[in-house]
Amino acid sequence: MAIQSRKTRQKEAIRTAFIHADRPLSPDETLAYAQEQVEGISIATVYRNIGSLVEDKWLAPVEIPGESTRYEVAGKEHHHHFHCNECGKVFEMQGCGMQVKPKLPRGFRVTGHEFFLYGVCASCK
C-alpha cells in the first residue's frame, strides 16, 4: 500500500510541476520541479509518468524542430511557442498571430500549422 501512495505522490508532483511552470517542460525540467516536492524521484519515474499523462490526454507533446520534445497541459486553445536561445526554455504565446494564407499546390487543403519564434527571454535579456 505504501508503494501505491508513493507513486500517487510522484505523479501529483509531476502534475504540479506542469501547472506551476505554466509552460512546456522537458523531462529534465519536470524532474527539477518534482524533486522540490518528492525527494528521490528519478528521471525514469518522470518519463514513465509523462508517458501515462500523455496517454490519459492530460499532457500534450510539444515538438520543437531540432530539440527534444517538451510537454504541456493538454486542452488549451490553439497557440504557438517561443524558444529562448540562451536558457533553452520554451514559453507559450497567447492565441495565433498567423493570418497568412499559404499558396498551396492545387487540390491541397491545410488542416493545421505550427509556428515557433526564437530569441532571448526576459530573464536572459
Coordinates of N, CA and C in Angstrom, one line a residue:
M1 N 0.8 -1.2 0.0 CA 0.0 0.0 0.0 C 0.9 1.3 0.0
A2 N 2.0 1.2 0.7 CA 2.9 2.4 0.7 C 3.5 2.7 -0.7
I3 N 3.7 1.7 -1.4 CA 4.3 1.9 -2.8 C 3.2 2.6 -3.7
Q4 N 2.0 2.2 -3.6 CA 0.9 2.9 -4.4 C 0.8 4.4 -4.0
S5 N 0.9 4.6 -2.7 CA 0.8 6.0 -2.2 C 2.0 6.8 -2.7
R6 N 3.2 6.2 -2.7 CA 4.4 6.9 -3.2 C 4.2 7.3 -4.7
K7 N 3.7 6.3 -5.5 CA 3.5 6.6 -6.9 C 2.5 7.7 -7.1
T8 N 1.5 7.8 -6.3 CA 0.5 8.9 -6.4 C 1.1 10.2 -6.1
R9 N 1.9 10.2 -5.0 CA 2.7 11.5 -4.7 C 3.6 11.9 -5.8
Q10 N 4.3 11.0 -6.4 CA 5.2 11.3 -7.5 C 4.4 11.9 -8.7
K11 N 3.3 11.2 -9.1 CA 2.5 11.7 -10.2 C 1.9 13.0 -9.9
E12 N 1.5 13.2 -8.7 CA 0.9 14.5 -8.3 C 2.0 15.6 -8.4
A13 N 3.2 15.3 -7.9 CA 4.3 16.3 -8.0 C 4.6 16.6 -9.5
I14 N 4.5 15.7 -10.4 CA 4.8 15.9 -11.8 C 3.7 16.8 -12.4
R15 N 2.4 16.5 -12.0 CA 1.3 17.3 -12.5 C 1.5 18.8 -12.0
T16 N 1.8 18.9 -10.7 CA 2.0 20.2 -10.1 C 3.1 21.0 -10.8
A17 N 4.2 20.3 -11.2 CA 5.3 20.9 -11.9 C 4.8 21.6 -13.2
F18 N 3.9 20.9 -13.9 CA 3.4 21.5 -15.2 C 2.4 22.7 -14.9
I19 N 1.6 22.5 -13.9 CA 0.7 23.6 -13.5 C 1.4 24.8 -13.1
H20 N 2.4 24.7 -12.2 CA 3.1 25.8 -11.7 C 4.0 26.5 -12.7
A21 N 4.6 25.7 -13.5 CA 5.5 26.2 -14.5 C 4.7 27.0 -15.6
D22 N 3.5 26.5 -15.9 CA 2.7 27.2 -16.9 C 3.4 27.4 -18.2
R23 N 4.2 26.5 -18.6 CA 4.8 26.5 -19.9 C 5.3 25.1 -20.2
P24 N 5.6 24.8 -21.5 CA 6.1 23.5 -21.8 C 7.4 23.1 -21.1
L25 N 7.5 21.9 -20.6 CA 8.7 21.4 -19.8 C 9.3 20.2 -20.5
S26 N 10.6 20.1 -20.4 CA 11.3 18.9 -20.8 C 11.2 18.0 -19.6
P27 N 11.5 16.7 -19.8 CA 11.6 15.7 -18.7 C 12.6 16.2 -17.6
D28 N 13.7 16.7 -18.0 CA 14.7 17.2 -17.0 C 14.2 18.4 -16.2
E29 N 13.5 19.3 -16.9 CA 12.9 20.4 -16.1 C 11.8 19.9 -15.2
T30 N 11.0 19.0 -15.7 CA 10.0 18.4 -14.8 C 10.6 17.7 -13.6
L31 N 11.7 17.0 -13.8 CA 12.4 16.4 -12.7 C 12.8 17.4 -11.6
A32 N 13.4 18.5 -12.1 CA 13.8 19.5 -11.2 C 12.7 20.1 -10.3
Y33 N 11.6 20.3 -11.0 CA 10.4 20.9 -10.2 C 9.9 19.8 -9.3
A34 N 9.7 18.6 -9.7 CA 9.1 17.5 -8.9 C 10.0 17.1 -7.7
Q35 N 11.3 17.3 -7.9 CA 12.2 17.0 -6.8 C 12.1 17.9 -5.6
E36 N 11.5 19.1 -5.9 CA 11.2 20.1 -4.8 C 10.1 19.6 -3.9
Q37 N 9.3 18.7 -4.4 CA 8.2 18.1 -3.6 C 8.4 16.7 -3.1
V38 N 9.0 15.9 -4.0 CA 9.2 14.5 -3.6 C 10.7 14.1 -3.7
E39 N 11.3 14.0 -2.6 CA 12.8 13.6 -2.6 C 13.0 12.2 -3.2
G40 N 14.0 12.1 -4.0 CA 14.4 10.8 -4.5 C 13.7 10.4 -5.8
I41 N 12.8 11.3 -6.3 CA 12.1 11.0 -7.6 C 13.2 10.9 -8.7
S42 N 13.0 9.9 -9.6 CA 14.1 9.7 -10.6 C 13.6 10.1 -12.0
I43 N 14.5 10.3 -12.9 CA 14.2 10.6 -14.3 C 13.3 9.5 -14.9
A44 N 13.6 8.3 -14.6 CA 12.8 7.2 -15.1 C 11.3 7.3 -14.7
T45 N 11.1 7.7 -13.4 CA 9.8 7.9 -12.9 C 9.1 9.0 -13.7
V46 N 9.8 10.1 -13.9 CA 9.3 11.2 -14.7 C 8.9 10.8 -16.1
Y47 N 9.8 10.1 -16.8 CA 9.4 9.6 -18.1 C 8.2 8.7 -18.1
R48 N 8.1 7.8 -17.2 CA 7.0 6.9 -17.1 C 5.7 7.6 -16.8
N49 N 5.7 8.6 -15.9 CA 4.5 9.3 -15.6 C 4.1 10.3 -16.7
I50 N 5.1 10.9 -17.4 CA 4.8 11.7 -18.6 C 4.1 10.9 -19.6
G51 N 4.6 9.7 -19.9 CA 4.0 8.8 -20.8 C 2.6 8.5 -20.5
S52 N 2.3 8.2 -19.2 CA 1.0 7.9 -18.7 C 0.1 9.1 -18.8
L53 N 0.6 10.3 -18.5 CA -0.2 11.5 -18.6 C -0.5 11.9 -20.0
V54 N 0.4 11.6 -21.0 CA 0.1 11.8 -22.4 C -1.0 10.8 -22.9
E55 N -0.8 9.6 -22.4 CA -1.8 8.6 -22.8 C -3.2 8.9 -22.2
D56 N -3.3 9.5 -21.0 CA -4.5 10.0 -20.4 C -5.0 11.3 -21.0
K57 N -4.2 11.8 -22.0 CA -4.6 13.1 -22.6 C -4.6 14.3 -21.6
W58 N -3.8 14.2 -20.5 CA -3.7 15.3 -19.6 C -2.5 16.2 -20.0
L59 N -1.5 15.5 -20.6 CA -0.4 16.3 -21.2 C -0.4 16.1 -22.7
A60 N 0.2 17.1 -23.4 CA 0.3 17.0 -24.9 C 1.8 17.3 -25.2
P61 N 2.3 16.5 -26.2 CA 3.7 16.8 -26.6 C 3.8 18.1 -27.4
V62 N 4.9 18.8 -27.2 CA 5.3 20.0 -28.0 C 6.6 19.7 -28.7
E63 N 6.4 19.5 -30.0 CA 7.6 19.2 -30.9 C 8.3 20.4 -31.3
I64 N 9.6 20.5 -31.1 CA 10.4 21.7 -31.4 C 11.4 21.2 -32.4
P65 N 11.5 21.9 -33.6 CA 12.5 21.5 -34.6 C 13.9 21.5 -34.0
G66 N 14.6 20.4 -34.1 CA 16.0 20.3 -33.7 C 16.2 20.1 -32.2
E67 N 15.1 20.0 -31.4 CA 15.2 19.9 -30.0 C 14.4 18.7 -29.5
S68 N 14.6 18.3 -28.2 CA 13.9 17.2 -27.6 C 12.4 17.7 -27.3
T69 N 11.5 16.7 -27.3 CA 10.1 17.0 -27.0 C 9.9 17.6 -25.7
R70 N 9.1 18.6 -25.6 CA 8.6 19.2 -24.3 C 7.2 18.8 -24.2
Y71 N 6.6 19.0 -23.0 CA 5.2 18.6 -22.8 C 4.5 19.8 -22.1
E72 N 3.2 19.9 -22.4 CA 2.4 20.9 -21.7 C 1.0 20.4 -21.4
V73 N 0.3 21.0 -20.5 CA -1.0 20.6 -20.1 C -1.9 20.7 -21.4
A74 N -2.6 19.6 -21.6 CA -3.4 19.5 -22.8 C -4.7 20.3 -22.7
G75 N -5.4 20.5 -23.8 CA -6.7 21.1 -23.8 C -6.7 22.6 -23.9
K76 N -5.6 23.2 -24.2 CA -5.5 24.6 -24.3 C -6.0 25.1 -25.7
E77 N -6.4 26.3 -25.8 CA -6.7 26.9 -27.1 C -5.5 26.9 -28.0
H78 N -5.7 27.0 -29.3 CA -4.6 27.0 -30.3 C -3.7 28.1 -29.9
H79 N -2.4 27.8 -29.9 CA -1.4 28.8 -29.5 C 0.0 28.4 -30.1
H80 N 1.0 29.3 -30.0 CA 2.3 29.0 -30.5 C 3.3 29.1 -29.4
H81 N 4.6 28.9 -29.8 CA 5.6 28.9 -28.8 C 6.8 29.8 -29.1
F82 N 7.5 30.2 -28.0 CA 8.8 31.0 -28.1 C 9.9 30.1 -27.5
H83 N 11.0 30.0 -28.2 CA 12.1 29.2 -27.6 C 13.3 30.1 -27.4
C84 N 13.7 30.2 -26.1 CA 14.9 31.1 -25.8 C 16.2 30.4 -26.2
N85 N 16.9 31.2 -27.0 CA 18.2 30.6 -27.5 C 19.3 30.6 -26.4
E86 N 19.1 31.3 -25.3 CA 20.0 31.4 -24.2 C 19.8 30.2 -23.2
C87 N 18.6 30.2 -22.6 CA 18.4 29.2 -21.5 C 17.7 28.0 -22.0
G88 N 17.2 28.0 -23.2 CA 16.6 26.8 -23.8 C 15.1 26.6 -23.4
K89 N 14.6 27.4 -22.5 CA 13.2 27.3 -22.1 C 12.2 27.6 -23.2
V90 N 11.1 27.0 -23.2 CA 10.0 27.2 -24.2 C 8.9 27.9 -23.5
F91 N 8.3 28.9 -24.1 CA 7.2 29.6 -23.5 C 6.0 29.6 -24.4
E92 N 4.8 29.7 -23.9 CA 3.6 29.8 -24.7 C 3.3 31.2 -25.1
M93 N 2.8 31.4 -26.3 CA 2.3 32.7 -26.7 C 0.8 32.6 -26.9
Q94 N 0.1 33.5 -26.4 CA -1.4 33.5 -26.4 C -1.8 33.6 -27.9
G95 N -2.8 32.9 -28.2 CA -3.5 33.0 -29.5 C -2.7 32.6 -30.7
C96 N -3.1 33.1 -31.8 CA -2.4 32.8 -33.1 C -2.4 34.1 -33.9
G97 N -1.2 34.5 -34.2 CA -1.0 35.7 -35.0 C -0.8 35.4 -36.5
M98 N -1.0 34.2 -36.8 CA -0.8 33.8 -38.2 C -2.0 34.1 -39.1
Q99 N -1.9 35.1 -39.9 CA -3.0 35.5 -40.8 C -2.6 35.3 -42.2
V100 N -1.5 34.6 -42.4 CA -1.0 34.3 -43.8 C -1.8 33.2 -44.4
K101 N -2.2 33.3 -45.6 CA -2.8 32.3 -46.4 C -1.8 31.7 -47.3
P102 N -1.3 30.5 -47.0 CA -0.2 29.9 -47.9 C -0.7 29.6 -49.3
K103 N 0.2 29.7 -50.2 CA -0.1 29.3 -51.6 C 0.2 27.8 -51.8
L104 N -0.9 27.0 -51.7 CA -0.8 25.6 -51.7 C -0.9 25.1 -53.1
P105 N -0.3 23.9 -53.4 CA -0.5 23.3 -54.7 C -2.0 22.9 -54.9
R106 N -2.4 22.9 -56.1 CA -3.8 22.6 -56.5 C -4.2 21.3 -55.8
G107 N -5.4 21.4 -55.2 CA -6.0 20.3 -54.5 C -5.6 20.0 -53.1
F108 N -4.6 20.8 -52.6 CA -4.2 20.6 -51.2 C -5.1 21.4 -50.3
R109 N -5.2 21.0 -49.0 CA -6.0 21.6 -48.0 C -5.2 21.6 -46.7
V110 N -5.1 22.8 -46.0 CA -4.4 22.9 -44.8 C -5.3 22.4 -43.7
T111 N -4.8 21.6 -42.8 CA -5.6 21.1 -41.6 C -5.0 21.6 -40.3
G112 N -3.8 22.3 -40.3 CA -3.2 22.8 -39.1 C -1.9 23.4 -39.4
H113 N -1.3 24.1 -38.4 CA 0.0 24.6 -38.6 C 0.7 24.8 -37.3
E114 N 2.0 24.9 -37.3 CA 2.9 25.2 -36.1 C 3.8 26.3 -36.5
F115 N 4.0 27.2 -35.5 CA 4.8 28.4 -35.7 C 5.6 28.6 -34.4
F116 N 6.9 28.7 -34.6 CA 7.8 28.9 -33.5 C 8.6 30.2 -33.7
L117 N 8.7 30.9 -32.6 CA 9.6 32.1 -32.6 C 10.8 31.8 -31.7
Y118 N 12.0 32.3 -32.1 CA 13.2 32.0 -31.4 C 13.8 33.4 -31.0
G119 N 14.4 33.5 -29.9 CA 15.1 34.7 -29.4 C 15.6 34.6 -28.0
V120 N 15.5 35.7 -27.3 CA 16.0 35.7 -25.9 C 14.9 36.1 -25.0
C121 N 14.6 35.3 -23.9 CA 13.5 35.6 -23.0 C 13.9 36.8 -22.1
A122 N 12.9 37.2 -21.4 CA 13.1 38.4 -20.5 C 14.2 38.1 -19.4
S123 N 14.2 36.9 -18.9 CA 15.2 36.6 -17.8 C 16.6 36.6 -18.4
C124 N 16.8 36.2 -19.6 CA 18.2 36.1 -20.2 C 18.6 37.4 -20.8
K125 N 17.7 38.3 -21.1 CA 18.0 39.6 -21.7 C 18.9 40.4 -20.9

